Coordinates of N, CA and C in Angstrom, one line a residue:
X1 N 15.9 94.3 -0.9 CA 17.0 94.4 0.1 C 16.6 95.5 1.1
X2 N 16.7 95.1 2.6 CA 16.4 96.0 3.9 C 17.7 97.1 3.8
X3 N 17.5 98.3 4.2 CA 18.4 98.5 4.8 C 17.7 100.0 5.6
X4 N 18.9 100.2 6.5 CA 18.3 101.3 7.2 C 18.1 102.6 6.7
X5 N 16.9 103.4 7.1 CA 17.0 104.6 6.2 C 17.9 105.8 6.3
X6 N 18.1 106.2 7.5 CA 19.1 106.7 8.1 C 20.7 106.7 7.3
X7 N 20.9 105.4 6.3 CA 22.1 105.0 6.0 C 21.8 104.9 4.5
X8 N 20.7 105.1 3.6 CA 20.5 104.9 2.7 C 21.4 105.4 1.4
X9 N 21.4 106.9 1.9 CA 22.6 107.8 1.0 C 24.1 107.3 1.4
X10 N 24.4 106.6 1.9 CA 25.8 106.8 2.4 C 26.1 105.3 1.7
X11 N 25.8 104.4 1.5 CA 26.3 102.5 0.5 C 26.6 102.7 -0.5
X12 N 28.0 101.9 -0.7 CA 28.3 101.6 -1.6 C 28.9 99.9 -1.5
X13 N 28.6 99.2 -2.9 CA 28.8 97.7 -2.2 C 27.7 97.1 -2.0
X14 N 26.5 97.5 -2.0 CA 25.4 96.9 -1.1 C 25.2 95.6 -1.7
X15 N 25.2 94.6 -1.0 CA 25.1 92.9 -1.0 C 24.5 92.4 -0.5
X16 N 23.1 91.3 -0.7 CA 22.8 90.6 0.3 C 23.0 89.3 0.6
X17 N 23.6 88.7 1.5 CA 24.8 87.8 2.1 C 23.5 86.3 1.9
X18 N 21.9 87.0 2.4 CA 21.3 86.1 2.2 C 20.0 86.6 2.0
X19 N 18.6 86.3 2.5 CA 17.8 87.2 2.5 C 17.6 88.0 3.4
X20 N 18.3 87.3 5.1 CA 18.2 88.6 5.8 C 19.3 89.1 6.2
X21 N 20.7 89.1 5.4 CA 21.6 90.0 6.1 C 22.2 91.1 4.9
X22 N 22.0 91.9 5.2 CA 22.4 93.1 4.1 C 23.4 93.7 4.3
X23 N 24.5 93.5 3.2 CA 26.1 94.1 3.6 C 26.2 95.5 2.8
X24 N 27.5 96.5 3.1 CA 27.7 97.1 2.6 C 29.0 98.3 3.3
X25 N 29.5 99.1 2.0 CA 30.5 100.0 2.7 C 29.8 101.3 2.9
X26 N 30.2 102.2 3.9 CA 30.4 103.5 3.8 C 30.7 104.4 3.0
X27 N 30.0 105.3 1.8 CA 30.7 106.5 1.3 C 30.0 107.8 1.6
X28 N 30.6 108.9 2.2 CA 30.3 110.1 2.3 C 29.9 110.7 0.7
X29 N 29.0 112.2 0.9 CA 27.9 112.1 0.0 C 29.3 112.9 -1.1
X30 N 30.3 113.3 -1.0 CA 31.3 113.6 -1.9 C 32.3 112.6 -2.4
X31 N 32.2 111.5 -2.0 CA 32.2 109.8 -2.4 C 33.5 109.2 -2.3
X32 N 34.0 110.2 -0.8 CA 35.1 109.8 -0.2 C 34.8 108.4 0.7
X33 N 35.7 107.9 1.4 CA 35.4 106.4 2.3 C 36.4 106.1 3.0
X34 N 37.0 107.5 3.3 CA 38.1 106.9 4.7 C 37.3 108.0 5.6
X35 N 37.4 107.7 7.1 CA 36.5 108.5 8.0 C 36.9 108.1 9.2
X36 N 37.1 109.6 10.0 CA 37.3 109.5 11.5 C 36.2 108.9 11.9
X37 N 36.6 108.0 13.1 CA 35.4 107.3 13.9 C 35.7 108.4 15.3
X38 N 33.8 108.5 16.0 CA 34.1 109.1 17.2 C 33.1 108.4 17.7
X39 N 33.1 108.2 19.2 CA 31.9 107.7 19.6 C 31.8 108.0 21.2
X40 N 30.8 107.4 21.7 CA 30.1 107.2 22.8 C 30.2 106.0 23.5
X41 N 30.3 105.4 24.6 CA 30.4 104.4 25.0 C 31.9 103.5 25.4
X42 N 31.5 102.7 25.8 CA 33.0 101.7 26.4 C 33.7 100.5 25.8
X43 N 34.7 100.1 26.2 CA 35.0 99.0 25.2 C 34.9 98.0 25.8
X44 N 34.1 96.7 25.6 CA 33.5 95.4 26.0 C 34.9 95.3 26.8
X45 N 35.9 95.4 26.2 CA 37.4 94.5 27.2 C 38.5 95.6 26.2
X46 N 39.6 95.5 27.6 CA 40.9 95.9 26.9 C 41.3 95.2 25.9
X47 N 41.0 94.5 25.6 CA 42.2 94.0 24.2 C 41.0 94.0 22.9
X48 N 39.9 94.7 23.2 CA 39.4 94.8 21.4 C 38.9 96.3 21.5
X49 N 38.3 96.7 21.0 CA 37.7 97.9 20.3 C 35.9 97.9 20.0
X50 N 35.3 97.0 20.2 CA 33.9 96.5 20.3 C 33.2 97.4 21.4
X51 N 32.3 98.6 20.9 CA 32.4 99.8 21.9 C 30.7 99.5 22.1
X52 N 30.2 99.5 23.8 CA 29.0 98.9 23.9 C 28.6 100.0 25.1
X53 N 27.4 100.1 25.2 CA 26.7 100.9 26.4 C 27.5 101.0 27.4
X54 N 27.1 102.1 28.1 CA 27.7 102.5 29.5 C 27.0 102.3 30.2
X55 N 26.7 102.5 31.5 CA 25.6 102.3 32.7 C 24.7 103.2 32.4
X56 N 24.9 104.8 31.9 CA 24.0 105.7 32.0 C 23.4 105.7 30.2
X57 N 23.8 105.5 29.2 CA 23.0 104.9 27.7 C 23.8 104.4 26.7
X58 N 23.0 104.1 25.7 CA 23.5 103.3 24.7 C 24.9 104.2 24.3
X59 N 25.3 103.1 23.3 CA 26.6 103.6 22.0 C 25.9 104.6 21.1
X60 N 26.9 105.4 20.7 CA 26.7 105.9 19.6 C 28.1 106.4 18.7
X61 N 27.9 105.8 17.5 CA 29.3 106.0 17.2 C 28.4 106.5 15.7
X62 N 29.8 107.7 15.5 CA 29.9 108.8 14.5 C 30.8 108.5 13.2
X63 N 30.7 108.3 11.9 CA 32.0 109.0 11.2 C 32.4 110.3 10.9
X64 N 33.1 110.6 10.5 CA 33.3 112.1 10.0 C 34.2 112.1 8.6
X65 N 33.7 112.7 7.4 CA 34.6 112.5 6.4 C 35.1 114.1 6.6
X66 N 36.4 114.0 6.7 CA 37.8 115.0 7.4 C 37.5 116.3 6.0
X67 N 37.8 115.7 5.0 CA 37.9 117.1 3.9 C 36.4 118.1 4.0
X68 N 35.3 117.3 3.8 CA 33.6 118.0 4.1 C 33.3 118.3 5.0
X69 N 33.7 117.4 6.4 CA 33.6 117.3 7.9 C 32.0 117.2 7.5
X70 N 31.6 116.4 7.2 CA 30.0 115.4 6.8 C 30.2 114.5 8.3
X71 N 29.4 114.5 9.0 CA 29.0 113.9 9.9 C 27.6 112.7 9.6
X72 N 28.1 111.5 10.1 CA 27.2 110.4 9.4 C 27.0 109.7 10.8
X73 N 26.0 108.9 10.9 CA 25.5 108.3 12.5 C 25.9 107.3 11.7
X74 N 26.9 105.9 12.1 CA 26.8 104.5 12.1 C 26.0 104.1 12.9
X75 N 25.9 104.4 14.4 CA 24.8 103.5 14.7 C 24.0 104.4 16.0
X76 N 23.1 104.4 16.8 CA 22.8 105.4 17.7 C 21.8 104.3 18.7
X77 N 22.3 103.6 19.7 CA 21.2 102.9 20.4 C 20.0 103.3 21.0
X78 N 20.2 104.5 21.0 CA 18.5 104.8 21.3 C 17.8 105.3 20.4
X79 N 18.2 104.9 19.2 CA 17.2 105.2 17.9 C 16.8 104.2 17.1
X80 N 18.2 103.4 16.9 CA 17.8 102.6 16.3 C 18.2 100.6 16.5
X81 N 17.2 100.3 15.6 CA 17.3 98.9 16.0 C 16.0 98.6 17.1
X82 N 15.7 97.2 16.8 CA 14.4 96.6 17.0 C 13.7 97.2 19.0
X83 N 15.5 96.9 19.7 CA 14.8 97.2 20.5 C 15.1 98.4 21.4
X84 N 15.7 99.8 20.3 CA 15.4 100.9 20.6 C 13.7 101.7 20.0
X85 N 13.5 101.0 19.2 CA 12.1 101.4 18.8 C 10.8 100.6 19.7
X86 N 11.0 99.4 19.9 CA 9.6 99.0 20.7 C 10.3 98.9 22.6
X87 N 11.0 98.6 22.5 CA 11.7 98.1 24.1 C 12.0 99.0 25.0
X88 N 13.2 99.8 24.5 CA 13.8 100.4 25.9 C 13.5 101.8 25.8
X89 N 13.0 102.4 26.6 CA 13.2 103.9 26.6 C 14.0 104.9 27.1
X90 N 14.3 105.7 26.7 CA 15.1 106.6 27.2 C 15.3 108.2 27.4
X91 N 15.3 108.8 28.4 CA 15.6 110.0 28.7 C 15.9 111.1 28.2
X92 N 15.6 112.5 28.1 CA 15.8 113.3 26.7 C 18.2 113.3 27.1
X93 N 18.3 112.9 29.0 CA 19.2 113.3 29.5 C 20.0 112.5 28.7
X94 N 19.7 111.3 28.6 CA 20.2 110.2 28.4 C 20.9 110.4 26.9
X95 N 20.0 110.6 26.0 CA 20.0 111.1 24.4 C 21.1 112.1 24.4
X96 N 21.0 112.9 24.6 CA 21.5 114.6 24.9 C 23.1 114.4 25.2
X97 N 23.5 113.7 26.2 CA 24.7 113.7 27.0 C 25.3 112.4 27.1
X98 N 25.3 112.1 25.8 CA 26.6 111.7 25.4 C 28.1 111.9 24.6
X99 N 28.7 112.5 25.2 CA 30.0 113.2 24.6 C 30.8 112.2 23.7
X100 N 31.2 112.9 22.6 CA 32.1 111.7 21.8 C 33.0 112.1 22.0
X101 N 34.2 110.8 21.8 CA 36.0 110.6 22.0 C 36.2 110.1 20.6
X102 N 37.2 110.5 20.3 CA 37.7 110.1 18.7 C 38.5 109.1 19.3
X103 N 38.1 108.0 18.2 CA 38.7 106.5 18.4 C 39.6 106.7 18.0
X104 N 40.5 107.3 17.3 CA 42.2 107.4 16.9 C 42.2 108.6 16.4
X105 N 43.4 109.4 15.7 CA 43.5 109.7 14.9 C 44.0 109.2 13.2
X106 N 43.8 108.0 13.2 CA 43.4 107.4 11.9 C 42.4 107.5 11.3
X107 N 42.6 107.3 10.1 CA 41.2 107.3 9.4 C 40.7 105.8 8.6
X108 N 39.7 105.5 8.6 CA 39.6 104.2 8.5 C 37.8 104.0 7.2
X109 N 38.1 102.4 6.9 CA 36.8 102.3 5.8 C 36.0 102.0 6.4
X110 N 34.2 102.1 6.4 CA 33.7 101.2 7.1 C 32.8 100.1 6.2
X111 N 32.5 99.3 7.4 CA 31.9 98.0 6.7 C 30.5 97.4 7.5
X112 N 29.7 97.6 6.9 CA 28.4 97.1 7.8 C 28.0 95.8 7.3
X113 N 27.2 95.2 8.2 CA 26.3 94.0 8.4 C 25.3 93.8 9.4
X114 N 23.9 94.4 8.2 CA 23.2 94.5 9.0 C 22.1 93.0 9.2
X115 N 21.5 92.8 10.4 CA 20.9 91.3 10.2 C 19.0 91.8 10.2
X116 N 18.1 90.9 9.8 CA 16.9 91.2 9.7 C 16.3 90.1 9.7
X117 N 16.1 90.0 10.9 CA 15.9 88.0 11.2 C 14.0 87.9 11.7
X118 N 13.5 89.4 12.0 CA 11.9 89.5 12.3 C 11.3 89.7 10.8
X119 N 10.5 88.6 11.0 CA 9.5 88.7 9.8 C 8.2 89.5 9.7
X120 N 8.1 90.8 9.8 CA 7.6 91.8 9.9 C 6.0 91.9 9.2
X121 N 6.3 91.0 7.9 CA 5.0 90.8 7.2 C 4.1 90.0 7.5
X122 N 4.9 89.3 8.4 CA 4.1 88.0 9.0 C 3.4 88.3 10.2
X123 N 4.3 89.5 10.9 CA 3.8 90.1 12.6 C 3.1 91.5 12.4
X124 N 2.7 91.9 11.3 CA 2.3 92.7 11.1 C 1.3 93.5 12.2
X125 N 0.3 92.5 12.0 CA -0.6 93.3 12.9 C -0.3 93.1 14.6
X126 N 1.2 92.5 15.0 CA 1.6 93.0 16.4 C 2.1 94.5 16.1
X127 N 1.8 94.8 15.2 CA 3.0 96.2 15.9 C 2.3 97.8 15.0
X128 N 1.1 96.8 14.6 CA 0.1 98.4 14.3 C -1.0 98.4 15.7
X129 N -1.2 99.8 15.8 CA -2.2 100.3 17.1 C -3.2 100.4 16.5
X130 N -4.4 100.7 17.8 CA -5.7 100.5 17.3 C -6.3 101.8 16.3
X131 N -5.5 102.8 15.9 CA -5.6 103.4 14.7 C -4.8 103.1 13.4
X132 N -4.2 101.8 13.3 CA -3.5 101.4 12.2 C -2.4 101.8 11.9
X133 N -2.0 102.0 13.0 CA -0.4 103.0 12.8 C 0.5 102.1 13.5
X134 N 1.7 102.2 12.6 CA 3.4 101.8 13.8 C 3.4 103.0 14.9
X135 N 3.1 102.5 16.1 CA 3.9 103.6 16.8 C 5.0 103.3 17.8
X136 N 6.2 103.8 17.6 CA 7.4 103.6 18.2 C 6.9 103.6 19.9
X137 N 7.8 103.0 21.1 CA 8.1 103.5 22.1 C 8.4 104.7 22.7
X138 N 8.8 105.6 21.7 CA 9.0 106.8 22.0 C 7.6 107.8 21.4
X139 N 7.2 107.2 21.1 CA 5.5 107.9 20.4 C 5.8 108.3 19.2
X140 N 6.3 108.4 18.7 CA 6.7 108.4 16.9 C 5.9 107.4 16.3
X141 N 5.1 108.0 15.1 CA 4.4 107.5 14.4 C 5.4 106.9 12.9
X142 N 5.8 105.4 12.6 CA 6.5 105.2 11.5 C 5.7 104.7 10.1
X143 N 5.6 104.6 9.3 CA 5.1 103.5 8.1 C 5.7 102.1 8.5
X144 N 5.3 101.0 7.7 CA 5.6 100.2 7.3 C 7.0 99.8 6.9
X145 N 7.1 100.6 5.3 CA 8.2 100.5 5.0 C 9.6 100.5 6.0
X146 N 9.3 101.9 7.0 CA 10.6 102.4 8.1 C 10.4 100.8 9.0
X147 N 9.8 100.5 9.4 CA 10.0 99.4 10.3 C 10.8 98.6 9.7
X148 N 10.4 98.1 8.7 CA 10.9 97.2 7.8 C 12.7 97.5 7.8
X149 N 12.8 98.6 7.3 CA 14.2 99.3 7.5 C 15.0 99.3 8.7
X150 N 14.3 99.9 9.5 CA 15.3 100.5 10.7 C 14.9 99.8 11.9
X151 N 14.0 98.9 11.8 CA 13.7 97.7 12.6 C 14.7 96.4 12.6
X152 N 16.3 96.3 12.2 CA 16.9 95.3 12.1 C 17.3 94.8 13.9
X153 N 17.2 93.6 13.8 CA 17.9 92.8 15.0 C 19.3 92.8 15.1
X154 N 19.9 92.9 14.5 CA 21.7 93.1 14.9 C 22.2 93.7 13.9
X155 N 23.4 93.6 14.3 CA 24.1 95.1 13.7 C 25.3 94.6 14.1
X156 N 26.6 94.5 12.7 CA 27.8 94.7 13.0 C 28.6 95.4 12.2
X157 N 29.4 96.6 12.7 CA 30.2 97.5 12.2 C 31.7 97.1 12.4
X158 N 32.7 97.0 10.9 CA 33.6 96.5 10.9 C 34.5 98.2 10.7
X159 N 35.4 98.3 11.3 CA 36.6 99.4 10.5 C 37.9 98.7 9.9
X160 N 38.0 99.1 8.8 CA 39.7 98.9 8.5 C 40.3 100.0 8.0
X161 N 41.8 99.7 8.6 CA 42.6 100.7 9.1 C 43.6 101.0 7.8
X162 N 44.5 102.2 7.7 CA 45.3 102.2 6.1 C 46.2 101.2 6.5
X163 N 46.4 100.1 6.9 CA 47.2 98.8 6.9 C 46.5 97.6 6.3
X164 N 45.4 97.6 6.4 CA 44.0 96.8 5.5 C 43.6 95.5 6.9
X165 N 44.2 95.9 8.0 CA 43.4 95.6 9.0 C 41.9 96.0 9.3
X166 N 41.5 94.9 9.6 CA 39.6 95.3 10.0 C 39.6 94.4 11.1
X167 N 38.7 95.2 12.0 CA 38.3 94.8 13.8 C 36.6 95.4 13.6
X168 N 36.0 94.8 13.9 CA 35.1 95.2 14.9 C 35.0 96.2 15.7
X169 N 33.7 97.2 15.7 CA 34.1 98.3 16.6 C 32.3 98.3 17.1
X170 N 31.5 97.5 16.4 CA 30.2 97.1 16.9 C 29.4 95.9 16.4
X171 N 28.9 95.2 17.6 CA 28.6 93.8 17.4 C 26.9 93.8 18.9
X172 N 25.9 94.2 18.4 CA 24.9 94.1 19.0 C 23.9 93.4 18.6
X173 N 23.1 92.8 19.5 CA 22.0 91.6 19.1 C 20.8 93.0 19.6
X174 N 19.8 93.2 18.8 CA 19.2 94.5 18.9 C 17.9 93.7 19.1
X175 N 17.6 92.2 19.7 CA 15.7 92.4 19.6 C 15.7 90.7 20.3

């Protein structure tokens, strides 16, 4: 089972739906699972919650578990995903200066679905340099393994609310 490394300590739940989509919940490392969302970014349309780039950079949305105040990346577009690693690049400004807004004051579960639709073992030798290395777009040297991981094509982040409502709060095609 893929999953991203970045998120490794934090699943619980972990399922895989098929061979390339790997599910799972959020638990902070004190093994709580309700969490303020904050983030970065705008909402596709007034009537949902599906928070996508702005003109100036990607999303990045935060949980926070309230009792630890543990801070956990759900998702960060200019780190991760297929095509923040080989595709787009971006600015230290860009990175740096994104301010986060707390999506409510609720606290909510989360729920991922991560998709892994590049066959990596098969494209292998696209994405090693002529010293045998992964090297990101951003000049970061990865292994294998991390690509494999943090190399997924989409990504969707569900919240549900203490009412046992769940929306969507991220839905990106990454490659």
């Amino acid at each position: 089972m893929f999953m991203p490394t970045y998120l490794t300590s934090f699943t619980q739940n972990s399922t895989v739906k098929d061979e390339t989509i790997t599910c799972f919940d959020l638990i902070a490392s004190n093994g709580k699972d309700k969490f303020i969302i904050e983030y970065y970014g705008e909402f596709l349309s007034d009537d949902d919650k599906v928070i996508v780039q702005t003109d100036f950079a990607p999303q990045l949305v935060i949980a926070i578990e309230p009792v630890s105040n543990e801070r956990i990346v759900l998702f960060d577009g200019t780190e991760y995903g297929y095509n923040a690693m080989f595709c787009d690049e971006y600015s230290n400004q860009q990175i740096e200066n994104r301010p986060l807004v707390k999506l409510s004051d609720d606290l909510y579960s989360v729920k991922f679905e991560i998709f892994y639709g590049i066959d990596y073992v098969e494209e292998k030798e696209d994405f090693i340099n002529d010293n045998g290395e992964i090297e990101l777009i951003n000049g970061e040297i990865i292994n294998f393994e991390t690509l494999q991981n943090n190399g997924f094509d989409a990504l969707v982040i569900n919240l549900i609310d203490n009412n046992g409502r769940e929306f969507e709060i991220v839905n990106e095609e990454l490659a």
